[in-house]
PDB file of C-alpha atoms in Angstrom:
ATOM      1  CA  MET A 240      10.960   9.329 -17.515  1.00  0.00           C
ATOM      2  CA  HIS A 241       8.251   7.276 -15.415  1.00  0.00           C
ATOM      3  CA  ILE A 242       8.904   7.814 -11.493  1.00  0.00           C
ATOM      4  CA  TYR A 243       6.584   5.474  -9.148  1.00  0.00           C
ATOM      5  CA  LEU A 244       6.051   6.799  -5.914  1.00  0.00           C
ATOM      6  CA  ASP A 245       5.167   4.675  -2.590  1.00  0.00           C
ATOM      7  CA  GLN A 246       1.782   5.506  -1.165  1.00  0.00           C
ATOM      8  CA  ASN A 247       3.839   7.530   1.599  1.00  0.00           C
ATOM      9  CA  ILE A 248       5.479   9.647  -0.922  1.00  0.00           C
ATOM     10  CA  TRP A 249       2.306  10.738  -2.880  1.00  0.00           C
ATOM     11  CA  ILE A 250       1.144  11.333   0.966  1.00  0.00           C
ATOM     12  CA  ASP A 251       4.410  13.810   1.021  1.00  0.00           C
ATOM     13  CA  LEU A 252       3.511  15.391  -2.176  1.00  0.00           C
ATOM     14  CA  ALA A 253      -0.116  15.747  -1.154  1.00  0.00           C
ATOM     15  CA  LYS A 254       1.246  17.828   1.662  1.00  0.00           C
ATOM     16  CA  ILE A 255       3.205  20.208  -0.587  1.00  0.00           C
ATOM     17  CA  HIS A 256       0.499  20.620  -2.811  1.00  0.00           C
ATOM     18  CA  HIS A 257      -1.758  21.547  -0.068  1.00  0.00           C
ATOM     19  CA  GLY A 258       0.226  23.748   1.156  1.00  0.00           C
ATOM     20  CA  LYS A 259       0.882  21.624   4.597  1.00  0.00           C
ATOM     21  CA  ASP A 260       4.348  21.921   3.978  1.00  0.00           C
ATOM     22  CA  THR A 261       5.788  25.394   3.075  1.00  0.00           C
ATOM     23  CA  SER A 262       9.506  24.952   3.320  1.00  0.00           C
ATOM     24  CA  ASP A 263      11.337  26.680   0.852  1.00  0.00           C
ATOM     25  CA  SER A 264      12.503  23.845  -0.442  1.00  0.00           C
ATOM     26  CA  SER A 265       9.733  21.915  -1.082  1.00  0.00           C
ATOM     27  CA  VAL A 266       7.747  24.964  -2.615  1.00  0.00           C
ATOM     28  CA  ILE A 267      10.751  25.029  -4.901  1.00  0.00           C
ATOM     29  CA  LEU A 268      10.355  21.410  -5.915  1.00  0.00           C
ATOM     30  CA  LEU A 269       6.879  21.363  -6.431  1.00  0.00           C
ATOM     31  CA  GLU A 270       7.244  24.698  -9.120  1.00  0.00           C
ATOM     32  CA  ARG A 271       9.858  22.173 -10.979  1.00  0.00           C
ATOM     33  CA  LEU A 272       8.138  19.269 -10.634  1.00  0.00           C
ATOM     34  CA  ASN A 273       4.808  20.985 -12.038  1.00  0.00           C
ATOM     35  CA  ASP A 274       7.093  22.272 -14.768  1.00  0.00           C
ATOM     36  CA  LYS A 275       8.320  18.770 -15.959  1.00  0.00           C
ATOM     37  CA  VAL A 276       4.823  17.137 -15.635  1.00  0.00           C
ATOM     38  CA  ARG A 277       3.425  19.992 -17.989  1.00  0.00           C
ATOM     39  CA  THR A 278       6.059  19.412 -20.727  1.00  0.00           C
ATOM     40  CA  GLY A 279       5.864  15.350 -20.034  1.00  0.00           C
ATOM     41  CA  ASP A 280       9.589  14.879 -19.330  1.00  0.00           C
ATOM     42  CA  ILE A 281       8.127  13.567 -16.157  1.00  0.00           C
ATOM     43  CA  VAL A 282       5.284  11.092 -15.607  1.00  0.00           C
ATOM     44  CA  PHE A 283       3.894   9.858 -12.476  1.00  0.00           C
ATOM     45  CA  PRO A 284       2.048   6.074 -13.325  1.00  0.00           C
ATOM     46  CA  LEU A 285      -0.325   4.630 -10.936  1.00  0.00           C
ATOM     47  CA  SER A 286      -0.611   1.228  -9.992  1.00  0.00           C
ATOM     48  CA  ASN A 287      -3.569  -1.038  -8.989  1.00  0.00           C
ATOM     49  CA  ALA A 288      -1.852  -1.147  -5.388  1.00  0.00           C
ATOM     50  CA  HIS A 289      -2.363   2.889  -5.518  1.00  0.00           C
ATOM     51  CA  TYR A 290      -5.983   2.357  -5.873  1.00  0.00           C
ATOM     52  CA  ILE A 291      -6.256  -0.137  -3.247  1.00  0.00           C
ATOM     53  CA  GLU A 292      -4.354   1.792  -0.545  1.00  0.00           C
ATOM     54  CA  THR A 293      -6.516   5.202  -1.510  1.00  0.00           C
ATOM     55  CA  SER A 294      -9.834   3.397  -1.223  1.00  0.00           C
ATOM     56  CA  THR A 295      -8.837   2.105   2.317  1.00  0.00           C
ATOM     57  CA  ILE A 296      -8.759   5.832   3.466  1.00  0.00           C
ATOM     58  CA  SER A 297     -11.793   6.509   5.838  1.00  0.00           C
ATOM     59  CA  ASN A 298     -11.345   9.923   6.329  1.00  0.00           C
ATOM     60  CA  GLU A 299     -13.092  11.341   3.168  1.00  0.00           C
ATOM     61  CA  GLY A 300     -11.241  14.699   3.136  1.00  0.00           C
ATOM     62  CA  ARG A 301      -8.228  13.173   3.468  1.00  0.00           C
ATOM     63  CA  ARG A 302      -8.844  10.699   0.709  1.00  0.00           C
ATOM     64  CA  ASN A 303     -10.174  13.635  -1.300  1.00  0.00           C
ATOM     65  CA  ARG A 304      -6.993  15.965  -1.343  1.00  0.00           C
ATOM     66  CA  LEU A 305      -4.839  12.805  -1.698  1.00  0.00           C
ATOM     67  CA  GLY A 306      -7.038  11.474  -4.592  1.00  0.00           C
ATOM     68  CA  GLU A 307      -6.953  15.006  -6.090  1.00  0.00           C
ATOM     69  CA  VAL A 308      -3.147  15.167  -6.269  1.00  0.00           C
ATOM     70  CA  MET A 309      -2.969  11.594  -7.395  1.00  0.00           C
ATOM     71  CA  PHE A 310      -5.039  12.103 -10.423  1.00  0.00           C
ATOM     72  CA  LYS A 311      -3.041  15.425 -11.315  1.00  0.00           C
ATOM     73  CA  TYR A 312       0.418  14.656 -11.394  1.00  0.00           C
ATOM     74  CA  SER A 313      -0.258  10.786 -12.903  1.00  0.00           C
ATOM     75  CA  LYS A 314      -2.511  12.497 -15.661  1.00  0.00           C
ATOM     76  CA  GLY A 315      -4.317   9.120 -15.569  1.00  0.00           C
ATOM     77  CA  VAL A 316      -1.342   7.193 -16.256  1.00  0.00           C
ATOM     78  CA  THR A 317      -1.473   3.783 -15.346  1.00  0.00           C
ATOM     79  CA  LEU A 318       1.053   0.835 -15.242  1.00  0.00           C
ATOM     80  CA  ALA A 319      -0.391  -2.304 -16.517  1.00  0.00           C
ATOM     81  CA  SER A 320      -1.737  -5.229 -14.214  1.00  0.00           C
ATOM     82  CA  TYR A 321       0.623  -7.466 -12.418  1.00  0.00           C
ATOM     83  CA  LYS A 322      -1.063 -10.546 -14.274  1.00  0.00           C
ATOM     84  CA  SER A 323      -1.121  -8.748 -17.643  1.00  0.00           C
ATOM     85  CA  ILE A 324       3.198  -8.286 -17.118  1.00  0.00           C
ATOM     86  CA  VAL A 325       3.544 -11.453 -16.099  1.00  0.00           C
ATOM     87  CA  ILE A 326       1.921 -12.712 -19.225  1.00  0.00           C
ATOM     88  CA  ASN A 327       4.137 -10.793 -21.265  1.00  0.00           C
ATOM     89  CA  GLU A 328       7.089 -11.995 -19.266  1.00  0.00           C
ATOM     90  CA  ILE A 329       6.017 -15.467 -20.199  1.00  0.00           C
ATOM     91  CA  GLU A 330       5.769 -15.086 -23.385  1.00  0.00           C
ATOM     92  CA  ARG A 331       9.203 -13.570 -24.225  1.00  0.00           C
ATOM     93  CA  ALA A 332      10.955 -15.861 -21.916  1.00  0.00           C
ATOM     94  CA  LEU A 333       9.553 -18.967 -23.672  1.00  0.00           C
ATOM     95  CA  LYS A 334       9.600 -17.688 -27.067  1.00  0.00           C
ATOM     96  CA  SER A 335      13.287 -19.541 -27.837  1.00  0.00           C
ATOM     97  CA  ASN A 336      11.930 -22.589 -26.340  1.00  0.00           C
ATOM     98  CA  PHE A 337       8.758 -22.806 -28.365  1.00  0.00           C
ATOM     99  CA  PRO A 338       9.187 -20.806 -31.740  1.00  0.00           C
ATOM    100  CA  ILE A 339       5.316 -20.808 -32.080  1.00  0.00           C
ATOM    101  CA  ILE A 340       5.212 -18.324 -29.811  1.00  0.00           C
ATOM    102  CA  LYS A 341       5.002 -14.572 -30.975  1.00  0.00           C
ATOM    103  CA  PRO A 342       4.695 -12.117 -28.134  1.00  0.00           C
ATOM    104  CA  ARG A 343       1.442 -10.599 -27.988  1.00  0.00           C
ATOM    105  CA  TYR A 344       1.197  -6.664 -28.187  1.00  0.00           C
ATOM    106  CA  PHE A 345       1.679  -5.702 -24.539  1.00  0.00           C
ATOM    107  CA  GLN A 346       1.061  -1.752 -23.348  1.00  0.00           C
ATOM    108  CA  LEU A 347       3.200  -1.313 -20.151  1.00  0.00           C
ATOM    109  CA  PHE A 348       1.624   2.358 -19.636  1.00  0.00           C
ATOM    110  CA  GLY A 349      -1.750   3.047 -20.564  1.00  0.00           C
ATOM    111  CA  LYS A 350      -4.688   4.896 -19.226  1.00  0.00           C
ATOM    112  CA  GLY A 351      -7.076   4.862 -16.114  1.00  0.00           C
ATOM    113  CA  VAL A 352      -8.329   1.998 -13.684  1.00  0.00           C
ATOM    114  CA  GLN A 353      -8.981  -0.662 -16.722  1.00  0.00           C
ATOM    115  CA  HIS A 354      -5.519  -0.649 -17.872  1.00  0.00           C
ATOM    116  CA  ALA A 355      -4.268  -0.709 -13.877  1.00  0.00           C
ATOM    117  CA  TYR A 356      -6.488  -4.000 -13.031  1.00  0.00           C
ATOM    118  CA  GLY A 357      -6.089  -5.178 -16.725  1.00  0.00           C
ATOM    119  CA  GLU A 358     -10.140  -5.347 -17.029  1.00  0.00           C
ATOM    120  CA  LYS A 359     -11.471  -4.480 -20.543  1.00  0.00           C
ATOM    121  CA  LEU A 360     -14.854  -2.827 -20.308  1.00  0.00           C
ATOM    122  CA  ASN A 361     -17.530  -2.067 -23.200  1.00  0.00           C
ATOM    123  CA  VAL A 362     -16.972   1.308 -22.293  1.00  0.00           C
ATOM    124  CA  ASP A 363     -14.564   4.000 -21.863  1.00  0.00           C
ATOM    125  CA  ILE A 364     -14.527   5.416 -18.073  1.00  0.00           C
ATOM    126  CA  PRO A 365     -14.970   9.505 -18.440  1.00  0.00           C
ATOM    127  CA  GLU A 366     -12.416  11.510 -16.667  1.00  0.00           C
ATOM    128  CA  PHE A 367     -14.841  12.607 -13.931  1.00  0.00           C
ATOM    129  CA  MET A 368     -15.559   8.669 -12.946  1.00  0.00           C
ATOM    130  CA  GLU A 369     -11.658   8.285 -13.289  1.00  0.00           C
ATOM    131  CA  ARG A 370     -11.027  11.223 -10.453  1.00  0.00           C
ATOM    132  CA  ALA A 371     -13.672   9.895  -8.121  1.00  0.00           C
ATOM    133  CA  ILE A 372     -12.376   6.978  -8.168  1.00  0.00           C
ATOM    134  CA  LEU A 373      -9.413   8.033  -6.223  1.00  0.00           C
ATOM    135  CA  THR A 374     -11.057  10.984  -4.539  1.00  0.00           C
ATOM    136  CA  GLY A 375     -13.975   9.023  -3.416  1.00  0.00           C
ATOM    137  CA  GLU A 376     -16.726  11.556  -4.682  1.00  0.00           C
ATOM    138  CA  GLN A 377     -19.865  10.887  -5.104  1.00  0.00           C
ATOM    139  CA  VAL A 378     -20.856  10.559  -8.891  1.00  0.00           C
ATOM    140  CA  GLY A 379     -24.798  10.214  -9.258  1.00  0.00           C
ATOM    141  CA  GLY A 380     -25.635  10.190  -5.758  1.00  0.00           C
ATOM    142  CA  LYS A 381     -23.181   7.167  -5.182  1.00  0.00           C
ATOM    143  CA  LYS A 382     -19.956   6.763  -3.987  1.00  0.00           C
ATOM    144  CA  ILE A 383     -17.473   4.721  -6.248  1.00  0.00           C
ATOM    145  CA  GLY A 384     -13.786   3.577  -6.017  1.00  0.00           C
ATOM    146  CA  GLY A 385     -14.580   0.023  -3.751  1.00  0.00           C
ATOM    147  CA  PHE A 386     -11.404  -1.555  -4.155  1.00  0.00           C
ATOM    148  CA  HIS A 387     -10.903  -2.186  -0.353  1.00  0.00           C
ATOM    149  CA  LYS A 388     -10.816  -5.743   0.427  1.00  0.00           C
ATOM    150  CA  THR A 389      -8.036  -6.498   2.496  1.00  0.00           C
ATOM    151  CA  GLU A 390      -8.150 -10.367   2.373  1.00  0.00           C
ATOM    152  CA  HIS A 391      -5.296 -11.135   0.260  1.00  0.00           C
ATOM    153  CA  ASN A 392      -3.051  -8.756   2.393  1.00  0.00           C
ATOM    154  CA  GLU A 393      -3.333 -11.164   5.603  1.00  0.00           C
ATOM    155  CA  ASP A 394      -3.104 -14.061   3.137  1.00  0.00           C
ATOM    156  CA  PHE A 395       0.395 -12.651   1.720  1.00  0.00           C
ATOM    157  CA  LYS A 396       1.334 -11.829   5.042  1.00  0.00           C
ATOM    158  CA  ASP A 397       0.639 -15.441   6.239  1.00  0.00           C
ATOM    159  CA  HIS A 398       2.753 -16.475   3.466  1.00  0.00           C
ATOM    160  CA  LEU A 399       6.017 -14.550   4.366  1.00  0.00           C
ATOM    161  CA  THR A 400       5.549 -15.461   7.660  1.00  0.00           C
ATOM    162  CA  LYS A 401       6.069 -19.436   6.545  1.00  0.00           C
ATOM    163  CA  VAL A 402       8.542 -18.657   4.221  1.00  0.00           C
ATOM    164  CA  SER A 403      10.658 -16.775   7.082  1.00  0.00           C
ATOM    165  CA  LYS A 404      10.272 -20.137   8.889  1.00  0.00           C
ATOM    166  CA  MET A 405      11.596 -22.151   6.154  1.00  0.00           C
ATOM    167  CA  CYS A 406      15.155 -21.113   7.498  1.00  0.00           C
ATOM    168  CA  SER A 407      15.096 -23.757   9.845  1.00  0.00           C
ATOM    169  CA  THR A 408      13.142 -26.619   8.105  1.00  0.00           C
ATOM    170  CA  VAL A 409      14.637 -26.470   4.491  1.00  0.00           C
ATOM    171  CA  PRO A 410      18.283 -27.028   4.168  1.00  0.00           C
ATOM    172  CA  LYS A 411      20.384 -23.839   2.906  1.00  0.00           C
ATOM    173  CA  GLY A 412      21.592 -26.184  -0.242  1.00  0.00           C
ATOM    174  CA  GLN A 413      17.454 -26.802  -1.277  1.00  0.00           C
ATOM    175  CA  TRP A 414      16.812 -22.520  -0.925  1.00  0.00           C
ATOM    176  CA  GLN A 415      17.258 -22.208  -4.490  1.00  0.00           C
ATOM    177  CA  ASP A 416      15.038 -24.920  -5.778  1.00  0.00           C
ATOM    178  CA  THR A 417      12.398 -24.238  -3.143  1.00  0.00           C
ATOM    179  CA  LEU A 418      12.268 -20.763  -4.297  1.00  0.00           C
ATOM    180  CA  ASP A 419      12.304 -21.132  -7.640  1.00  0.00           C
ATOM    181  CA  ALA A 420       9.439 -23.757  -7.153  1.00  0.00           C
ATOM    182  CA  MET A 421       7.442 -21.024  -4.942  1.00  0.00           C
ATOM    183  CA  ALA A 422       8.055 -18.730  -8.056  1.00  0.00           C
ATOM    184  CA  LEU A 423       6.721 -20.998 -10.590  1.00  0.00           C
ATOM    185  CA  ALA A 424       3.800 -21.915  -8.235  1.00  0.00           C
ATOM    186  CA  ASP A 425       2.816 -18.161  -8.053  1.00  0.00           C
ATOM    187  CA  ILE A 426       2.642 -17.973 -12.239  1.00  0.00           C
ATOM    188  CA  GLU A 427       0.229 -21.267 -12.018  1.00  0.00           C
ATOM    189  CA  GLU A 428      -2.603 -19.273 -13.379  1.00  0.00           C
ATOM    190  CA  PRO A 429      -0.751 -17.078 -16.455  1.00  0.00           C
ATOM    191  CA  LEU A 430       1.547 -19.378 -17.261  1.00  0.00           C
ATOM    192  CA  SER A 431      -1.318 -21.986 -18.198  1.00  0.00           C
ATOM    193  CA  GLU A 432      -3.294 -19.512 -19.873  1.00  0.00           C
ATOM    194  CA  VAL A 433      -0.408 -18.600 -22.002  1.00  0.00           C
ATOM    195  CA  LEU A 434       0.484 -22.560 -22.635  1.00  0.00           C
ATOM    196  CA  GLU A 435      -2.837 -23.135 -23.416  1.00  0.00           C
ATOM    197  CA  TYR A 436      -3.308 -20.125 -25.721  1.00  0.00           C
ATOM    198  CA  TRP A 437      -0.012 -21.636 -28.060  1.00  0.00           C
ATOM    199  CA  GLU A 438      -1.603 -24.963 -27.710  1.00  0.00           C
ATOM    200  CA  ILE A 439       1.573 -26.242 -25.740  1.00  0.00           C
ATOM    201  CA  GLU A 440       1.485 -28.956 -23.335  1.00  0.00           C
ATOM    202  CA  PHE A 441       2.489 -28.345 -20.213  1.00  0.00           C
ATOM    203  CA  GLU A 442       4.426 -31.705 -19.668  1.00  0.00           C
ATOM    204  CA  LEU A 443       6.740 -30.121 -22.875  1.00  0.00           C
ATOM    205  CA  PHE A 444       7.088 -27.369 -20.847  1.00  0.00           C
ATOM    206  CA  MET A 445       8.074 -29.191 -17.079  1.00  0.00           C
ATOM    207  CA  ALA A 446      10.477 -31.303 -19.880  1.00  0.00           C
ATOM    208  CA  LEU A 447      12.454 -28.307 -19.977  1.00  0.00           C
ATOM    209  CA  GLY A 448      14.101 -29.399 -16.814  1.00  0.00           C
ATOM    210  CA  LYS A 449      14.953 -27.586 -13.425  1.00  0.00           C
ATOM    211  CA  GLU A 450      18.144 -25.742 -14.694  1.00  0.00           C
ATOM    212  CA  ARG A 451      16.545 -24.420 -17.864  1.00  0.00           C
ATOM    213  CA  ILE A 452      13.084 -23.497 -16.012  1.00  0.00           C
ATOM    214  CA  SER A 453      15.335 -21.709 -13.355  1.00  0.00           C
ATOM    215  CA  GLN A 454      17.027 -19.755 -16.439  1.00  0.00           C
ATOM    216  CA  ILE A 455      13.648 -18.676 -17.717  1.00  0.00           C
ATOM    217  CA  LEU A 456      12.335 -17.851 -13.836  1.00  0.00           C
ATOM    218  CA  ASN A 457      15.550 -15.334 -13.830  1.00  0.00           C
ATOM    219  CA  PHE A 458      14.793 -14.013 -17.154  1.00  0.00           C
ATOM    220  CA  MET A 459      11.434 -12.906 -15.977  1.00  0.00           C
ATOM    221  CA  PRO A 460      12.135  -9.573 -14.609  1.00  0.00           C
ATOM    222  CA  SER A 461       9.077 -10.277 -11.765  1.00  0.00           C
ATOM    223  CA  ARG A 462       9.894 -13.848 -10.903  1.00  0.00           C
ATOM    224  CA  ALA A 463      13.917 -12.584 -10.171  1.00  0.00           C
ATOM    225  CA  LEU A 464      12.326 -10.229  -8.276  1.00  0.00           C
ATOM    226  CA  GLU A 465      10.120 -12.430  -6.248  1.00  0.00           C
ATOM    227  CA  ILE A 466      12.907 -14.870  -5.828  1.00  0.00           C
ATOM    228  CA  HIS A 467      15.100 -12.171  -4.414  1.00  0.00           C
ATOM    229  CA  LEU A 468      12.444 -10.973  -1.714  1.00  0.00           C
ATOM    230  CA  ASN A 469      11.494 -14.195  -0.767  1.00  0.00           C
ATOM    231  CA  LYS A 470      15.454 -14.987  -0.288  1.00  0.00           C
ATOM    232  CA  GLN A 471      15.835 -11.895   1.996  1.00  0.00           C
ATOM    233  CA  VAL A 472      13.029 -13.001   3.921  1.00  0.00           C
ATOM    234  CA  LEU A 473      14.393 -16.662   4.079  1.00  0.00           C
ATOM    235  CA  LYS A 474      17.808 -15.208   4.917  1.00  0.00           C
ATOM    236  CA  ASN A 475      15.972 -13.509   8.033  1.00  0.00           C
ATOM    237  CA  PRO A 476      14.263 -15.589  10.694  1.00  0.00           C
ATOM    238  CA  ASN A 477      13.434 -12.494  12.781  1.00  0.00           C
ATOM    239  CA  TYR A 478      11.136 -11.307   9.582  1.00  0.00           C
ATOM    240  CA  ASN A 479       8.326  -9.239  10.582  1.00  0.00           C
ATOM    241  CA  PRO A 480       5.989  -9.389   8.019  1.00  0.00           C
ATOM    242  CA  THR A 481       2.817  -6.609   7.815  1.00  0.00           C
ATOM    243  CA  SER A 482      -0.242  -6.719   6.302  1.00  0.00           C
ATOM    244  CA  ASN A 483       0.931  -3.872   3.706  1.00  0.00           C
ATOM    245  CA  ASP A 484       3.713  -6.123   2.248  1.00  0.00           C
ATOM    246  CA  LEU A 485       1.427  -6.911  -0.687  1.00  0.00           C
ATOM    247  CA  MET A 486       1.213  -3.560  -1.338  1.00  0.00           C
ATOM    248  CA  ASP A 487       4.553  -3.394  -1.396  1.00  0.00           C
ATOM    249  CA  TRP A 488       5.828  -5.853  -3.380  1.00  0.00           C
ATOM    250  CA  GLY A 489       3.184  -5.582  -6.391  1.00  0.00           C
ATOM    251  CA  GLY A 490       3.595  -1.933  -6.107  1.00  0.00           C
ATOM    252  CA  VAL A 491       6.705  -0.274  -5.329  1.00  0.00           C
ATOM    253  CA  ALA A 492       8.733  -3.643  -5.663  1.00  0.00           C
ATOM    254  CA  LEU A 493       7.330  -4.557  -9.050  1.00  0.00           C
ATOM    255  CA  ALA A 494       7.470  -0.666 -10.380  1.00  0.00           C
ATOM    256  CA  SER A 495      11.063  -0.939  -9.605  1.00  0.00           C
ATOM    257  CA  GLN A 496      11.628  -3.513 -12.561  1.00  0.00           C
ATOM    258  CA  TYR A 497       9.898  -1.467 -15.167  1.00  0.00           C
ATOM    259  CA  CYS A 498      10.218   2.532 -14.177  1.00  0.00           C
ATOM    260  CA  ASP A 499      12.727   4.680 -14.436  1.00  0.00           C
ATOM    261  CA  ILE A 500      12.784   5.572 -10.868  1.00  0.00           C
ATOM    262  CA  ILE A 501      11.157   4.640  -8.036  1.00  0.00           C
ATOM    263  CA  ILE A 502      10.932   6.526  -4.402  1.00  0.00           C
ATOM    264  CA  GLY A 503      10.003   4.054  -1.765  1.00  0.00           C
ATOM    265  CA  GLU A 504      10.099   3.809   2.051  1.00  0.00           C
ATOM    266  CA  LYS A 505      13.410   2.101   3.704  1.00  0.00           C
ATOM    267  CA  HIS A 506      11.613  -1.364   4.140  1.00  0.00           C
ATOM    268  CA  ILE A 507      11.209  -2.080   0.670  1.00  0.00           C
ATOM    269  CA  TYR A 508      14.425   0.132  -0.367  1.00  0.00           C
ATOM    270  CA  ASN A 509      16.823  -1.801   1.605  1.00  0.00           C
ATOM    271  CA  MET A 510      15.606  -5.152   0.560  1.00  0.00           C
ATOM    272  CA  LEU A 511      15.907  -4.361  -2.933  1.00  0.00           C
ATOM    273  CA  LEU A 512      19.364  -3.601  -2.397  1.00  0.00           C
ATOM    274  CA  ARG A 513      20.513  -6.237  -0.925  1.00  0.00           C
ATOM    275  CA  ASP A 514      22.538  -9.037  -2.525  1.00  0.00           C
ATOM    276  CA  LYS A 515      23.683  -6.648  -5.418  1.00  0.00           C
ATOM    277  CA  PHE A 516      20.342  -7.266  -6.811  1.00  0.00           C
ATOM    278  CA  LYS A 517      19.630  -5.485 -10.049  1.00  0.00           C
ATOM    279  CA  THR A 518      16.707  -3.251 -10.841  1.00  0.00           C
ATOM    280  CA  LYS A 519      15.569  -1.043 -14.145  1.00  0.00           C
ATOM    281  CA  ALA A 520      15.164   1.786 -12.146  1.00  0.00           C
ATOM    282  CA  LYS A 521      17.097   3.903  -9.603  1.00  0.00           C
ATOM    283  CA  LEU A 522      16.097   3.785  -6.107  1.00  0.00           C
ATOM    284  CA  HIS A 523      15.808   6.718  -3.951  1.00  0.00           C
ATOM    285  CA  ARG A 524      13.501   6.972  -0.570  1.00  0.00           C
ATOM    286  CA  ARG A 525      12.815  10.599  -0.091  1.00  0.00           C
ATOM    287  CA  LEU A 526      10.740  13.017  -2.378  1.00  0.00           C
ATOM    288  CA  SER A 527      13.794  15.605  -1.842  1.00  0.00           C
ATOM    289  CA  ASP A 528      15.779  13.266  -4.111  1.00  0.00           C
ATOM    290  CA  LEU A 529      13.864  14.158  -7.197  1.00  0.00           C
ATOM    291  CA  GLU A 530      15.862  17.442  -7.236  1.00  0.00           C
ATOM    292  CA  GLN A 531      18.561  16.171  -9.039  1.00  0.00           C
ATOM    293  CA  TYR A 532      16.126  15.030 -12.111  1.00  0.00           C
ATOM    294  CA  LEU A 533      14.893  18.594 -12.424  1.00  0.00           C
ATOM    295  CA  CYS A 534      17.431  21.071 -13.709  1.00  0.00           C
TER     296      CYS A 534
END
């Protein structure tokens, strides 16, 4: 069972692990979690969003304690990168229209930071370095794990602001077409890579027509998710985007399409539940909600 924890939930787990939360219910929960993790019945995968958010913690002690818990309970298991997931989705979605496409091998859950970022190096990263990337510990006198760039967060915040304002500039009857176009534009790079790999002209893809392309987008879990979330923003002219929305959408929201359980904060939890949207994962808000799965 793959359970994805939002960053704040990892912090809650770290508090219990390090004795900051000593309530009877929390201690019992930790004992049962340890048993399930030890037997492999439960896996807590990390995503690149976790690496980024952890690396931005300025307090070295706090980062070290959190990173230690994340490494211990994830056992180094990571969710594939966003781009790797999207490429696989595209190939699976297009194979019925273009029989030449035979979806390539894809590993959803793998090991380490390379898998989370979709990067392939010529050498394996040793375990002590994988741990240091999360904890911020020094290796050879140098601190590693510098994934703290946040300019994309602000760009995404601006994007959501524009989406929210569209409710007053785009007629409601055109919302779906607009959202489909945005979802397609967002995957322009991986789509081009797939078409080029299988030697399919982009014009042939576009010749499928608006209706068929819309069906393809909704067949792709990440695109169906993107359209749903953008629709929630579009329906709310008072939506107040934050610089952390990119981490929520690319982390816990994406994981809701691929993991068995996610535990996320109220904001993204509520957005996922609206309009009877279907997620693969069961949605929860608190670490204590895991109790029902630990018997």
